[in-house]
């Protein structure tokens, strides 16, 4: 009880720190933290919300711009956006930022919400052998089948993977190959990769409105830094795995640091002076969110943990979360000198951490999938979240809100004061205890005596069962059989199914017969004796027969089933079937 | 996406000689999205995207197959996931990651030998992978090849000093009964593991100190661990049982309340709570709690042992008999169980079986004085002075070896008194350790006075037992040393201690086992 009240108090305090500015549960947004940005798109001092919406995941992919509570503009994207940043690309006045949307192998740059430039990733090195094979195909020196064999050989051995064209070709049915070769052979072979994450890096000044370079990570593990105006590649670095999340700090011309979380579960730290990662953090589970706070990096992992690392990869702390992480973002209020990490959790909460201390909790109506904190409209402390159901939540931080820089759950655990639920004993139990104390010897002897009797009775019954073959398994070694019986029907006619199985490993059983014994006044059977076919080991043989109940007095009896062997009087198996009472009236 | 797939074919039909071939979609283009959903544990969406992607690429997208296999494994379809991982390994035979996953699935299926082979293959592709070496080590543990396991785990430690590797290595040494090496491992774990990983550090330190027998230090660290994580069930149980050992029942109960809130159905917890009540002489509550523990874990011999003990104390001998014989069925090689059974049988007037049970106990026993003493008293009461003398001498021998090797120099006063009484009655025992330092002649006088009234003697059997059980504090030192020396097979000298203590140990082993489950 006290824990509940504690929580209630906690949330009421937390909710009083935020104003609920806007909540649209049907905004229909499917997006991630990487596809959200706040930007002063028109240079009018009013920040808009730019969202790369994945639509249904197939179609309806859109770049949406929100102003206030409504959509300002929508433009269709060709493919799913992987990331989106707002950056200043030149020094021209008015200083309006451009939006870069990464999608597939391209970056689409929008200025004033109009398409401005399309950057394509440089193509990767193509296997020279593959090139040879295709040029032979081009000159019709080899037929498609040979081409296929050669490409397959290449795929299994080559250091450089095959291009999409070859891989597609290998998927085709033989009759489609001819056309495919005809169609594609004139084109040069290209091998392309896709962008997996995008970030930005100030070019040469640390100012808020400095010109920024784009930093992109690709599927094959490369990181490129692009010139902001010409979109040429300024610098290339490579990673051991595909990057998934990225954080960039510093300036390109001075010194920078790129922290990249990769798909192999490691975090790599890249620096200006080396094309290879400088430091590596091996995590025990996959990173879901990566946020830099001051000089430290905060990582949320799939194992419901939050870790803090220095920028050299040294672990500082670990906090345990109550649910899996779904989204993370930095909350930065430079005017107040306040920084915290917002962590969206799968239990419909957003936790605010400062180092390892949980300083506040926000309850949300749905699971949050993306978080963005910053200036929206003219309000500095705005928290924007989208939910799994497609909702959009906008909250504004109250100017009076104060966060204690202290863990909100200290002190002894509340559970310490909860009474133990010790099972109660009744007076009867106590009386019986007293009785046992007085008569322990007699009780013990009586018990031992009864136990011996029970054992004797059990042994007798067992011997009897063995002697009369009443067990469900036959005891004979030559005919190991198993039988069970099922009665179906309400009466007066019943269906009796006998399942017989030969449990021997390889030997079939032959020459068996079944006979029934029953009260002929009560029941009648069409055939009370029949032969069983040869029993193959392991198979189950259901044998059906029909029984008619003759009495309408609601009485029932036992039907005995004997499995017999030809030329032997003692049955192999006996089953007693307790017939149910016939519920229907016998037809006259 | 579907239109993408059909795009080439459609254009084929319409214009047979197009100048420009259609752009072919890149196979890996949705990998990031699959990954994004996978790590957010949104498996339903993830599976839908994978299905679409596999349809588009006709199963050639390696990463989609890989994640599908991972999800299947999480759903418990290990065999299917193994097949998918194998097809990943065919798509990309150069990746050690695929092989690692194949091996992991084999491991989960219990095919440890096959897993070792695949891991070795993966190790050829990637020499310096901590994970491969570590998992190889774990596989070797399951195939009982401890030497290779040790080798691989040490290799893993050279590559990366991970907490899990230390735990497994320590566990191997404990399994082999090599306590000293285990201590070394934990010691180096304490030194190397970064100061920030406090929980692990504490676990290691606690194990380390407990193995050394420094319970006080271990206790301090448990306290530290509890301040960092006050709801840690394992730490609470361990700390509580230590407090209990020192007779601090109320504080222990406070701790147990926290534990009972978070894990209300833990058999060791209810066992310890029960023994707390027993220590506070609330026998009915003790029986209630122990019975709950027994209900939750019917095949735990320690709970049955304690139930037997409490019922003996309550003079419910018939019930005690049942619990003890159940415990013996589960653990047939424990001398104390036979001794308690013999006590119960004595009180149930079944002298023949009591004697047999004592004989079994003596045969199995190594260092427990009480077994011999109780047997001697029983024999004396039965009138078999000769046999009683033999048992008494056996006890003397044990006392002397314990004193000589300095294992134990303090004995429980009740035990001493009982032994003196019996010694006087048998006209033996003058050369016993405790009779040497001129222990006042009063006791011998008293024993001589008790001799004629032999009717008191049968009571004595119980008294010695009961008193020994209740006087916990006097034994703490002896218990610590013996327990420290043999952590794997606890054979301590006093019932209460053992009844409380094994749970502490079992708790530690439980920790170990849980660690290894995380590994799996």
mmCIF file with all atom_site columns, N, CA, C and O in Angstrom, chain A residues 3 130 164 222-223 234 306 343 402 404 433 454 481 499 575:
data_model
loop_
_atom_site.group_PDB
_atom_site.id
_atom_site.type_symbol
_atom_site.label_atom_id
_atom_site.label_alt_id
_atom_site.label_comp_id
_atom_site.label_asym_id
_atom_site.label_entity_id
_atom_site.label_seq_id
_atom_site.pdbx_PDB_ins_code
_atom_site.Cartn_x
_atom_site.Cartn_y
_atom_site.Cartn_z
_atom_site.occupancy
_atom_site.B_iso_or_equiv
_atom_site.pdbx_formal_charge
_atom_site.auth_seq_id
_atom_site.auth_comp_id
_atom_site.auth_asym_id
_atom_site.auth_atom_id
_atom_site.pdbx_PDB_model_num
ATOM 1  N N  . UNK A 1 3   ? 3.819   1.627   -0.969  1.00 0.00 ? 3   UNK A N  1
ATOM 2  C CA . UNK A 1 3   ? 4.582   1.802   -2.196  1.00 0.00 ? 3   UNK A CA 1
ATOM 3  C C  . UNK A 1 3   ? 3.713   2.490   -3.242  1.00 0.00 ? 3   UNK A C  1
ATOM 4  O O  . UNK A 1 3   ? 4.167   3.317   -4.009  1.00 0.00 ? 3   UNK A O  1
ATOM 5  N N  . UNK A 1 130 ? 34.105  -10.558 -61.012 1.00 0.00 ? 130 UNK A N  1
ATOM 6  C CA . UNK A 1 130 ? 32.695  -10.404 -61.362 1.00 0.00 ? 130 UNK A CA 1
ATOM 7  C C  . UNK A 1 130 ? 32.554  -9.525  -62.603 1.00 0.00 ? 130 UNK A C  1
ATOM 8  O O  . UNK A 1 130 ? 31.796  -9.831  -63.526 1.00 0.00 ? 130 UNK A O  1
ATOM 9  N N  . UNK A 1 164 ? 24.543  -6.235  -56.428 1.00 0.00 ? 164 UNK A N  1
ATOM 10 C CA . UNK A 1 164 ? 23.115  -6.571  -56.371 1.00 0.00 ? 164 UNK A CA 1
ATOM 11 C C  . UNK A 1 164 ? 22.700  -7.299  -57.644 1.00 0.00 ? 164 UNK A C  1
ATOM 12 O O  . UNK A 1 164 ? 21.918  -8.240  -57.608 1.00 0.00 ? 164 UNK A O  1
ATOM 13 N N  . UNK A 1 222 ? 31.170  2.120   -43.045 1.00 0.00 ? 222 UNK A N  1
ATOM 14 C CA . UNK A 1 222 ? 31.998  3.298   -43.275 1.00 0.00 ? 222 UNK A CA 1
ATOM 15 C C  . UNK A 1 222 ? 31.336  4.520   -42.651 1.00 0.00 ? 222 UNK A C  1
ATOM 16 O O  . UNK A 1 222 ? 30.121  4.563   -42.492 1.00 0.00 ? 222 UNK A O  1
ATOM 17 N N  . UNK A 1 223 ? 32.175  5.500   -42.299 1.00 0.00 ? 223 UNK A N  1
ATOM 18 C CA . UNK A 1 223 ? 31.656  6.774   -41.813 1.00 0.00 ? 223 UNK A CA 1
ATOM 19 C C  . UNK A 1 223 ? 32.241  7.857   -42.710 1.00 0.00 ? 223 UNK A C  1
ATOM 20 O O  . UNK A 1 223 ? 33.457  7.892   -42.935 1.00 0.00 ? 223 UNK A O  1
ATOM 21 N N  . UNK A 1 234 ? 34.819  14.737  -47.291 1.00 0.00 ? 234 UNK A N  1
ATOM 22 C CA . UNK A 1 234 ? 35.993  15.364  -46.704 1.00 0.00 ? 234 UNK A CA 1
ATOM 23 C C  . UNK A 1 234 ? 36.869  14.336  -46.012 1.00 0.00 ? 234 UNK A C  1
ATOM 24 O O  . UNK A 1 234 ? 38.079  14.448  -45.992 1.00 0.00 ? 234 UNK A O  1
ATOM 25 N N  . UNK A 1 306 ? 21.104  1.132   -17.982 1.00 0.00 ? 306 UNK A N  1
ATOM 26 C CA . UNK A 1 306 ? 21.591  2.416   -18.485 1.00 0.00 ? 306 UNK A CA 1
ATOM 27 C C  . UNK A 1 306 ? 23.014  2.531   -17.972 1.00 0.00 ? 306 UNK A C  1
ATOM 28 O O  . UNK A 1 306 ? 23.264  2.395   -16.778 1.00 0.00 ? 306 UNK A O  1
ATOM 29 N N  . UNK A 1 343 ? 14.706  8.898   -20.887 1.00 0.00 ? 343 UNK A N  1
ATOM 30 C CA . UNK A 1 343 ? 14.688  7.509   -21.341 1.00 0.00 ? 343 UNK A CA 1
ATOM 31 C C  . UNK A 1 343 ? 13.235  7.044   -21.420 1.00 0.00 ? 343 UNK A C  1
ATOM 32 O O  . UNK A 1 343 ? 12.535  6.986   -20.408 1.00 0.00 ? 343 UNK A O  1
ATOM 33 N N  . UNK A 1 402 ? 11.559  22.566  -10.492 1.00 0.00 ? 402 UNK A N  1
ATOM 34 C CA . UNK A 1 402 ? 12.904  22.377  -9.948  1.00 0.00 ? 402 UNK A CA 1
ATOM 35 C C  . UNK A 1 402 ? 13.140  20.879  -9.834  1.00 0.00 ? 402 UNK A C  1
ATOM 36 O O  . UNK A 1 402 ? 12.266  20.132  -9.397  1.00 0.00 ? 402 UNK A O  1
ATOM 37 N N  . UNK A 1 404 ? 15.406  18.020  -8.102  1.00 0.00 ? 404 UNK A N  1
ATOM 38 C CA . UNK A 1 404 ? 16.412  17.717  -7.079  1.00 0.00 ? 404 UNK A CA 1
ATOM 39 C C  . UNK A 1 404 ? 17.468  16.832  -7.706  1.00 0.00 ? 404 UNK A C  1
ATOM 40 O O  . UNK A 1 404 ? 17.135  15.860  -8.372  1.00 0.00 ? 404 UNK A O  1
ATOM 41 N N  . UNK A 1 433 ? -1.431  -31.651 17.832  1.00 0.00 ? 433 UNK A N  1
ATOM 42 C CA . UNK A 1 433 ? -0.043  -31.686 18.268  1.00 0.00 ? 433 UNK A CA 1
ATOM 43 C C  . UNK A 1 433 ? 0.056   -32.289 19.654  1.00 0.00 ? 433 UNK A C  1
ATOM 44 O O  . UNK A 1 433 ? 0.901   -33.157 19.922  1.00 0.00 ? 433 UNK A O  1
ATOM 45 N N  . UNK A 1 454 ? -0.725  -51.983 3.812   1.00 0.00 ? 454 UNK A N  1
ATOM 46 C CA . UNK A 1 454 ? -0.905  -51.368 2.495   1.00 0.00 ? 454 UNK A CA 1
ATOM 47 C C  . UNK A 1 454 ? 0.030   -52.005 1.482   1.00 0.00 ? 454 UNK A C  1
ATOM 48 O O  . UNK A 1 454 ? -0.351  -52.354 0.371   1.00 0.00 ? 454 UNK A O  1
ATOM 49 N N  . UNK A 1 481 ? 2.296   -56.305 -25.769 1.00 0.00 ? 481 UNK A N  1
ATOM 50 C CA . UNK A 1 481 ? 1.167   -55.546 -26.289 1.00 0.00 ? 481 UNK A CA 1
ATOM 51 C C  . UNK A 1 481 ? 0.749   -54.469 -25.301 1.00 0.00 ? 481 UNK A C  1
ATOM 52 O O  . UNK A 1 481 ? 0.981   -54.600 -24.105 1.00 0.00 ? 481 UNK A O  1
ATOM 53 N N  . UNK A 1 499 ? -7.636  -49.525 -28.573 1.00 0.00 ? 499 UNK A N  1
ATOM 54 C CA . UNK A 1 499 ? -6.373  -49.165 -29.221 1.00 0.00 ? 499 UNK A CA 1
ATOM 55 C C  . UNK A 1 499 ? -5.332  -50.196 -28.835 1.00 0.00 ? 499 UNK A C  1
ATOM 56 O O  . UNK A 1 499 ? -4.951  -50.300 -27.670 1.00 0.00 ? 499 UNK A O  1
ATOM 57 N N  . UNK A 1 575 ? -8.976  -56.415 -20.092 1.00 0.00 ? 575 UNK A N  1
ATOM 58 C CA . UNK A 1 575 ? -9.374  -55.060 -19.714 1.00 0.00 ? 575 UNK A CA 1
ATOM 59 C C  . UNK A 1 575 ? -10.801 -55.096 -19.217 1.00 0.00 ? 575 UNK A C  1
ATOM 60 O O  . UNK A 1 575 ? -11.640 -55.788 -19.788 1.00 0.00 ? 575 UNK A O  1
#
